Amino acid sequence: MAATGIPALDTALVWGGAIAVLSTVGTLAWRAVRGSVRLARRVDDFMDDWTGEEARPGVPARPGVMPRIAAIEMRLEYVEHELNPNGGDSLRDAVNLANTRLARLCPDPDECGPPELPDLPASPTEP
């Protein structure tokens, strides 16, 4: 680099360049640290959600992901139990029994047809 010939100006330019470089490095370091802290907080929040949290004063306990999945699986087993025939204890068995009884009452669906519905008023205020 060529000197300007003015010692005070050369010194000011060197110090200005040094300050610019140091402030750039400091800003980049600060942004990296800030990003790392944010990432660490998010990882901490994720881990709290995954493992759950114990109850503390004023805040109820929250179960983690695995207990929640276990509860969902238990509910799903109950629903599957109701949707499959199993000897009389399920909703599917009740529907099959109702269909069997209906078939005995009306063996040919074309003969019975849909039930006649009474004429309903167009609005609730009409008599």
mmCIF file with all atom_site columns, C-alpha atoms in Angstrom:
data_model
loop_
_atom_site.group_PDB
_atom_site.id
_atom_site.type_symbol
_atom_site.label_atom_id
_atom_site.label_alt_id
_atom_site.label_comp_id
_atom_site.label_asym_id
_atom_site.label_entity_id
_atom_site.label_seq_id
_atom_site.pdbx_PDB_ins_code
_atom_site.Cartn_x
_atom_site.Cartn_y
_atom_site.Cartn_z
_atom_site.occupancy
_atom_site.B_iso_or_equiv
_atom_site.pdbx_formal_charge
_atom_site.auth_seq_id
_atom_site.auth_comp_id
_atom_site.auth_asym_id
_atom_site.auth_atom_id
_atom_site.pdbx_PDB_model_num
ATOM 1   C CA . MET A 1 1   ? 0.000   0.000   0.000  1.00 0.00 ? 1   MET A CA 1
ATOM 2   C CA . ALA A 1 2   ? 1.324   3.388   -0.900 1.00 0.00 ? 2   ALA A CA 1
ATOM 3   C CA . ALA A 1 3   ? 1.526   6.029   1.763  1.00 0.00 ? 3   ALA A CA 1
ATOM 4   C CA . THR A 1 4   ? -0.212  9.344   1.234  1.00 0.00 ? 4   THR A CA 1
ATOM 5   C CA . GLY A 1 5   ? 2.748   11.295  2.490  1.00 0.00 ? 5   GLY A CA 1
ATOM 6   C CA . ILE A 1 6   ? 0.807   12.746  5.390  1.00 0.00 ? 6   ILE A CA 1
ATOM 7   C CA . PRO A 1 7   ? 1.693   10.803  8.549  1.00 0.00 ? 7   PRO A CA 1
ATOM 8   C CA . ALA A 1 8   ? -1.490  11.770  10.458 1.00 0.00 ? 8   ALA A CA 1
ATOM 9   C CA . LEU A 1 9   ? -3.700  10.672  7.536  1.00 0.00 ? 9   LEU A CA 1
ATOM 10  C CA . ASP A 1 10  ? -1.775  7.404   7.146  1.00 0.00 ? 10  ASP A CA 1
ATOM 11  C CA . THR A 1 11  ? -2.216  6.685   10.864 1.00 0.00 ? 11  THR A CA 1
ATOM 12  C CA . ALA A 1 12  ? -5.948  7.522   10.731 1.00 0.00 ? 12  ALA A CA 1
ATOM 13  C CA . LEU A 1 13  ? -6.437  5.230   7.710  1.00 0.00 ? 13  LEU A CA 1
ATOM 14  C CA . VAL A 1 14  ? -4.613  2.328   9.383  1.00 0.00 ? 14  VAL A CA 1
ATOM 15  C CA . TRP A 1 15  ? -6.587  2.743   12.599 1.00 0.00 ? 15  TRP A CA 1
ATOM 16  C CA . GLY A 1 16  ? -9.866  3.141   10.672 1.00 0.00 ? 16  GLY A CA 1
ATOM 17  C CA . GLY A 1 17  ? -9.178  -0.063  8.751  1.00 0.00 ? 17  GLY A CA 1
ATOM 18  C CA . ALA A 1 18  ? -8.288  -1.904  11.948 1.00 0.00 ? 18  ALA A CA 1
ATOM 19  C CA . ILE A 1 19  ? -11.465 -0.673  13.660 1.00 0.00 ? 19  ILE A CA 1
ATOM 20  C CA . ALA A 1 20  ? -13.562 -1.726  10.630 1.00 0.00 ? 20  ALA A CA 1
ATOM 21  C CA . VAL A 1 21  ? -12.024 -5.206  10.582 1.00 0.00 ? 21  VAL A CA 1
ATOM 22  C CA . LEU A 1 22  ? -12.402 -5.651  14.356 1.00 0.00 ? 22  LEU A CA 1
ATOM 23  C CA . SER A 1 23  ? -15.998 -4.441  14.341 1.00 0.00 ? 23  SER A CA 1
ATOM 24  C CA . THR A 1 24  ? -16.817 -6.811  11.464 1.00 0.00 ? 24  THR A CA 1
ATOM 25  C CA . VAL A 1 25  ? -15.240 -9.757  13.261 1.00 0.00 ? 25  VAL A CA 1
ATOM 26  C CA . GLY A 1 26  ? -16.988 -8.758  16.498 1.00 0.00 ? 26  GLY A CA 1
ATOM 27  C CA . THR A 1 27  ? -20.359 -8.469  14.750 1.00 0.00 ? 27  THR A CA 1
ATOM 28  C CA . LEU A 1 28  ? -19.948 -11.862 13.081 1.00 0.00 ? 28  LEU A CA 1
ATOM 29  C CA . ALA A 1 29  ? -18.944 -13.435 16.396 1.00 0.00 ? 29  ALA A CA 1
ATOM 30  C CA . TRP A 1 30  ? -21.903 -11.809 18.167 1.00 0.00 ? 30  TRP A CA 1
ATOM 31  C CA . ARG A 1 31  ? -24.346 -13.062 15.500 1.00 0.00 ? 31  ARG A CA 1
ATOM 32  C CA . ALA A 1 32  ? -22.880 -16.571 15.685 1.00 0.00 ? 32  ALA A CA 1
ATOM 33  C CA . VAL A 1 33  ? -23.197 -16.629 19.479 1.00 0.00 ? 33  VAL A CA 1
ATOM 34  C CA . ARG A 1 34  ? -26.748 -15.245 19.316 1.00 0.00 ? 34  ARG A CA 1
ATOM 35  C CA . GLY A 1 35  ? -27.735 -17.882 16.743 1.00 0.00 ? 35  GLY A CA 1
ATOM 36  C CA . SER A 1 36  ? -26.171 -20.624 18.860 1.00 0.00 ? 36  SER A CA 1
ATOM 37  C CA . VAL A 1 37  ? -28.066 -19.452 21.941 1.00 0.00 ? 37  VAL A CA 1
ATOM 38  C CA . ARG A 1 38  ? -31.356 -19.434 20.010 1.00 0.00 ? 38  ARG A CA 1
ATOM 39  C CA . LEU A 1 39  ? -30.656 -22.905 18.658 1.00 0.00 ? 39  LEU A CA 1
ATOM 40  C CA . ALA A 1 40  ? -29.786 -24.152 22.144 1.00 0.00 ? 40  ALA A CA 1
ATOM 41  C CA . ARG A 1 41  ? -33.082 -22.761 23.486 1.00 0.00 ? 41  ARG A CA 1
ATOM 42  C CA . ARG A 1 42  ? -35.028 -24.493 20.729 1.00 0.00 ? 42  ARG A CA 1
ATOM 43  C CA . VAL A 1 43  ? -33.255 -27.783 21.358 1.00 0.00 ? 43  VAL A CA 1
ATOM 44  C CA . ASP A 1 44  ? -33.978 -27.387 25.079 1.00 0.00 ? 44  ASP A CA 1
ATOM 45  C CA . ASP A 1 45  ? -37.675 -26.706 24.377 1.00 0.00 ? 45  ASP A CA 1
ATOM 46  C CA . PHE A 1 46  ? -37.818 -29.714 22.053 1.00 0.00 ? 46  PHE A CA 1
ATOM 47  C CA . MET A 1 47  ? -36.252 -31.965 24.660 1.00 0.00 ? 47  MET A CA 1
ATOM 48  C CA . ASP A 1 48  ? -38.690 -30.695 27.308 1.00 0.00 ? 48  ASP A CA 1
ATOM 49  C CA . ASP A 1 49  ? -41.593 -31.479 24.970 1.00 0.00 ? 49  ASP A CA 1
ATOM 50  C CA . TRP A 1 50  ? -40.158 -34.880 24.089 1.00 0.00 ? 50  TRP A CA 1
ATOM 51  C CA . THR A 1 51  ? -39.468 -36.029 27.638 1.00 0.00 ? 51  THR A CA 1
ATOM 52  C CA . GLY A 1 52  ? -42.279 -34.113 29.362 1.00 0.00 ? 52  GLY A CA 1
ATOM 53  C CA . GLU A 1 53  ? -42.084 -31.868 32.378 1.00 0.00 ? 53  GLU A CA 1
ATOM 54  C CA . GLU A 1 54  ? -42.726 -32.501 36.029 1.00 0.00 ? 54  GLU A CA 1
ATOM 55  C CA . ALA A 1 55  ? -45.339 -30.441 37.855 1.00 0.00 ? 55  ALA A CA 1
ATOM 56  C CA . ARG A 1 56  ? -44.086 -27.344 39.580 1.00 0.00 ? 56  ARG A CA 1
ATOM 57  C CA . PRO A 1 57  ? -45.885 -24.675 41.600 1.00 0.00 ? 57  PRO A CA 1
ATOM 58  C CA . GLY A 1 58  ? -48.581 -23.129 39.424 1.00 0.00 ? 58  GLY A CA 1
ATOM 59  C CA . VAL A 1 59  ? -47.855 -25.330 36.388 1.00 0.00 ? 59  VAL A CA 1
ATOM 60  C CA . PRO A 1 60  ? -49.332 -28.800 35.868 1.00 0.00 ? 60  PRO A CA 1
ATOM 61  C CA . ALA A 1 61  ? -47.199 -31.678 34.663 1.00 0.00 ? 61  ALA A CA 1
ATOM 62  C CA . ARG A 1 62  ? -47.010 -32.352 30.930 1.00 0.00 ? 62  ARG A CA 1
ATOM 63  C CA . PRO A 1 63  ? -46.463 -35.865 29.625 1.00 0.00 ? 63  PRO A CA 1
ATOM 64  C CA . GLY A 1 64  ? -43.794 -36.442 27.015 1.00 0.00 ? 64  GLY A CA 1
ATOM 65  C CA . VAL A 1 65  ? -44.214 -37.772 23.512 1.00 0.00 ? 65  VAL A CA 1
ATOM 66  C CA . MET A 1 66  ? -43.964 -41.469 24.375 1.00 0.00 ? 66  MET A CA 1
ATOM 67  C CA . PRO A 1 67  ? -46.736 -41.437 27.028 1.00 0.00 ? 67  PRO A CA 1
ATOM 68  C CA . ARG A 1 68  ? -48.929 -39.454 24.623 1.00 0.00 ? 68  ARG A CA 1
ATOM 69  C CA . ILE A 1 69  ? -48.340 -41.988 21.846 1.00 0.00 ? 69  ILE A CA 1
ATOM 70  C CA . ALA A 1 70  ? -49.127 -44.817 24.273 1.00 0.00 ? 70  ALA A CA 1
ATOM 71  C CA . ALA A 1 71  ? -52.429 -43.112 25.168 1.00 0.00 ? 71  ALA A CA 1
ATOM 72  C CA . ILE A 1 72  ? -53.287 -42.685 21.484 1.00 0.00 ? 72  ILE A CA 1
ATOM 73  C CA . GLU A 1 73  ? -52.523 -46.355 20.837 1.00 0.00 ? 73  GLU A CA 1
ATOM 74  C CA . MET A 1 74  ? -54.788 -47.407 23.715 1.00 0.00 ? 74  MET A CA 1
ATOM 75  C CA . ARG A 1 75  ? -57.643 -45.306 22.315 1.00 0.00 ? 75  ARG A CA 1
ATOM 76  C CA . LEU A 1 76  ? -57.048 -46.755 18.855 1.00 0.00 ? 76  LEU A CA 1
ATOM 77  C CA . GLU A 1 77  ? -57.208 -50.298 20.247 1.00 0.00 ? 77  GLU A CA 1
ATOM 78  C CA . TYR A 1 78  ? -60.572 -49.460 21.821 1.00 0.00 ? 78  TYR A CA 1
ATOM 79  C CA . VAL A 1 79  ? -61.891 -48.102 18.512 1.00 0.00 ? 79  VAL A CA 1
ATOM 80  C CA . GLU A 1 80  ? -60.620 -51.155 16.614 1.00 0.00 ? 80  GLU A CA 1
ATOM 81  C CA . HIS A 1 81  ? -62.305 -53.367 19.217 1.00 0.00 ? 81  HIS A CA 1
ATOM 82  C CA . GLU A 1 82  ? -65.625 -51.643 18.515 1.00 0.00 ? 82  GLU A CA 1
ATOM 83  C CA . LEU A 1 83  ? -65.260 -51.880 14.717 1.00 0.00 ? 83  LEU A CA 1
ATOM 84  C CA . ASN A 1 84  ? -64.569 -55.611 14.493 1.00 0.00 ? 84  ASN A CA 1
ATOM 85  C CA . PRO A 1 85  ? -66.949 -58.460 15.365 1.00 0.00 ? 85  PRO A CA 1
ATOM 86  C CA . ASN A 1 86  ? -65.873 -60.227 18.533 1.00 0.00 ? 86  ASN A CA 1
ATOM 87  C CA . GLY A 1 87  ? -68.775 -62.259 19.852 1.00 0.00 ? 87  GLY A CA 1
ATOM 88  C CA . GLY A 1 88  ? -71.296 -59.627 20.919 1.00 0.00 ? 88  GLY A CA 1
ATOM 89  C CA . ASP A 1 89  ? -69.310 -56.967 22.740 1.00 0.00 ? 89  ASP A CA 1
ATOM 90  C CA . SER A 1 90  ? -68.639 -54.556 19.883 1.00 0.00 ? 90  SER A CA 1
ATOM 91  C CA . LEU A 1 91  ? -70.607 -51.966 17.968 1.00 0.00 ? 91  LEU A CA 1
ATOM 92  C CA . ARG A 1 92  ? -69.990 -54.026 14.813 1.00 0.00 ? 92  ARG A CA 1
ATOM 93  C CA . ASP A 1 93  ? -71.804 -56.984 16.465 1.00 0.00 ? 93  ASP A CA 1
ATOM 94  C CA . ALA A 1 94  ? -74.755 -54.743 17.333 1.00 0.00 ? 94  ALA A CA 1
ATOM 95  C CA . VAL A 1 95  ? -74.988 -53.508 13.732 1.00 0.00 ? 95  VAL A CA 1
ATOM 96  C CA . ASN A 1 96  ? -74.777 -57.054 12.374 1.00 0.00 ? 96  ASN A CA 1
ATOM 97  C CA . LEU A 1 97  ? -77.547 -58.154 14.777 1.00 0.00 ? 97  LEU A CA 1
ATOM 98  C CA . ALA A 1 98  ? -79.740 -55.229 13.720 1.00 0.00 ? 98  ALA A CA 1
ATOM 99  C CA . ASN A 1 99  ? -79.161 -56.049 10.048 1.00 0.00 ? 99  ASN A CA 1
ATOM 100 C CA . THR A 1 100 ? -80.027 -59.707 10.647 1.00 0.00 ? 100 THR A CA 1
ATOM 101 C CA . ARG A 1 101 ? -83.252 -58.792 12.434 1.00 0.00 ? 101 ARG A CA 1
ATOM 102 C CA . LEU A 1 102 ? -84.149 -56.300 9.699  1.00 0.00 ? 102 LEU A CA 1
ATOM 103 C CA . ALA A 1 103 ? -83.542 -58.949 7.055  1.00 0.00 ? 103 ALA A CA 1
ATOM 104 C CA . ARG A 1 104 ? -85.990 -61.242 8.881  1.00 0.00 ? 104 ARG A CA 1
ATOM 105 C CA . LEU A 1 105 ? -88.636 -58.506 8.946  1.00 0.00 ? 105 LEU A CA 1
ATOM 106 C CA . CYS A 1 106 ? -88.170 -57.509 5.318  1.00 0.00 ? 106 CYS A CA 1
ATOM 107 C CA . PRO A 1 107 ? -86.394 -60.233 3.318  1.00 0.00 ? 107 PRO A CA 1
ATOM 108 C CA . ASP A 1 108 ? -86.761 -58.434 -0.041 1.00 0.00 ? 108 ASP A CA 1
ATOM 109 C CA . PRO A 1 109 ? -85.678 -54.794 0.194  1.00 0.00 ? 109 PRO A CA 1
ATOM 110 C CA . ASP A 1 110 ? -87.487 -53.941 -3.075 1.00 0.00 ? 110 ASP A CA 1
ATOM 111 C CA . GLU A 1 111 ? -90.852 -54.959 -1.612 1.00 0.00 ? 111 GLU A CA 1
ATOM 112 C CA . CYS A 1 112 ? -90.482 -52.951 1.567  1.00 0.00 ? 112 CYS A CA 1
ATOM 113 C CA . GLY A 1 113 ? -88.975 -49.813 0.017  1.00 0.00 ? 113 GLY A CA 1
ATOM 114 C CA . PRO A 1 114 ? -88.110 -46.725 1.991  1.00 0.00 ? 114 PRO A CA 1
ATOM 115 C CA . PRO A 1 115 ? -90.471 -45.734 4.794  1.00 0.00 ? 115 PRO A CA 1
ATOM 116 C CA . GLU A 1 116 ? -93.077 -43.068 4.077  1.00 0.00 ? 116 GLU A CA 1
ATOM 117 C CA . LEU A 1 117 ? -92.163 -39.836 5.822  1.00 0.00 ? 117 LEU A CA 1
ATOM 118 C CA . PRO A 1 118 ? -94.831 -37.360 6.881  1.00 0.00 ? 118 PRO A CA 1
ATOM 119 C CA . ASP A 1 119 ? -94.913 -33.993 5.141  1.00 0.00 ? 119 ASP A CA 1
ATOM 120 C CA . LEU A 1 120 ? -93.057 -31.512 7.280  1.00 0.00 ? 120 LEU A CA 1
ATOM 121 C CA . PRO A 1 121 ? -93.806 -27.798 7.282  1.00 0.00 ? 121 PRO A CA 1
ATOM 122 C CA . ALA A 1 122 ? -91.381 -25.625 5.308  1.00 0.00 ? 122 ALA A CA 1
ATOM 123 C CA . SER A 1 123 ? -90.587 -23.427 8.295  1.00 0.00 ? 123 SER A CA 1
ATOM 124 C CA . PRO A 1 124 ? -90.898 -23.982 12.025 1.00 0.00 ? 124 PRO A CA 1
ATOM 125 C CA . THR A 1 125 ? -93.553 -21.246 12.306 1.00 0.00 ? 125 THR A CA 1
ATOM 126 C CA . GLU A 1 126 ? -96.052 -22.900 9.905  1.00 0.00 ? 126 GLU A CA 1
ATOM 127 C CA . PRO A 1 127 ? -98.749 -25.027 11.558 1.00 0.00 ? 127 PRO A CA 1
#
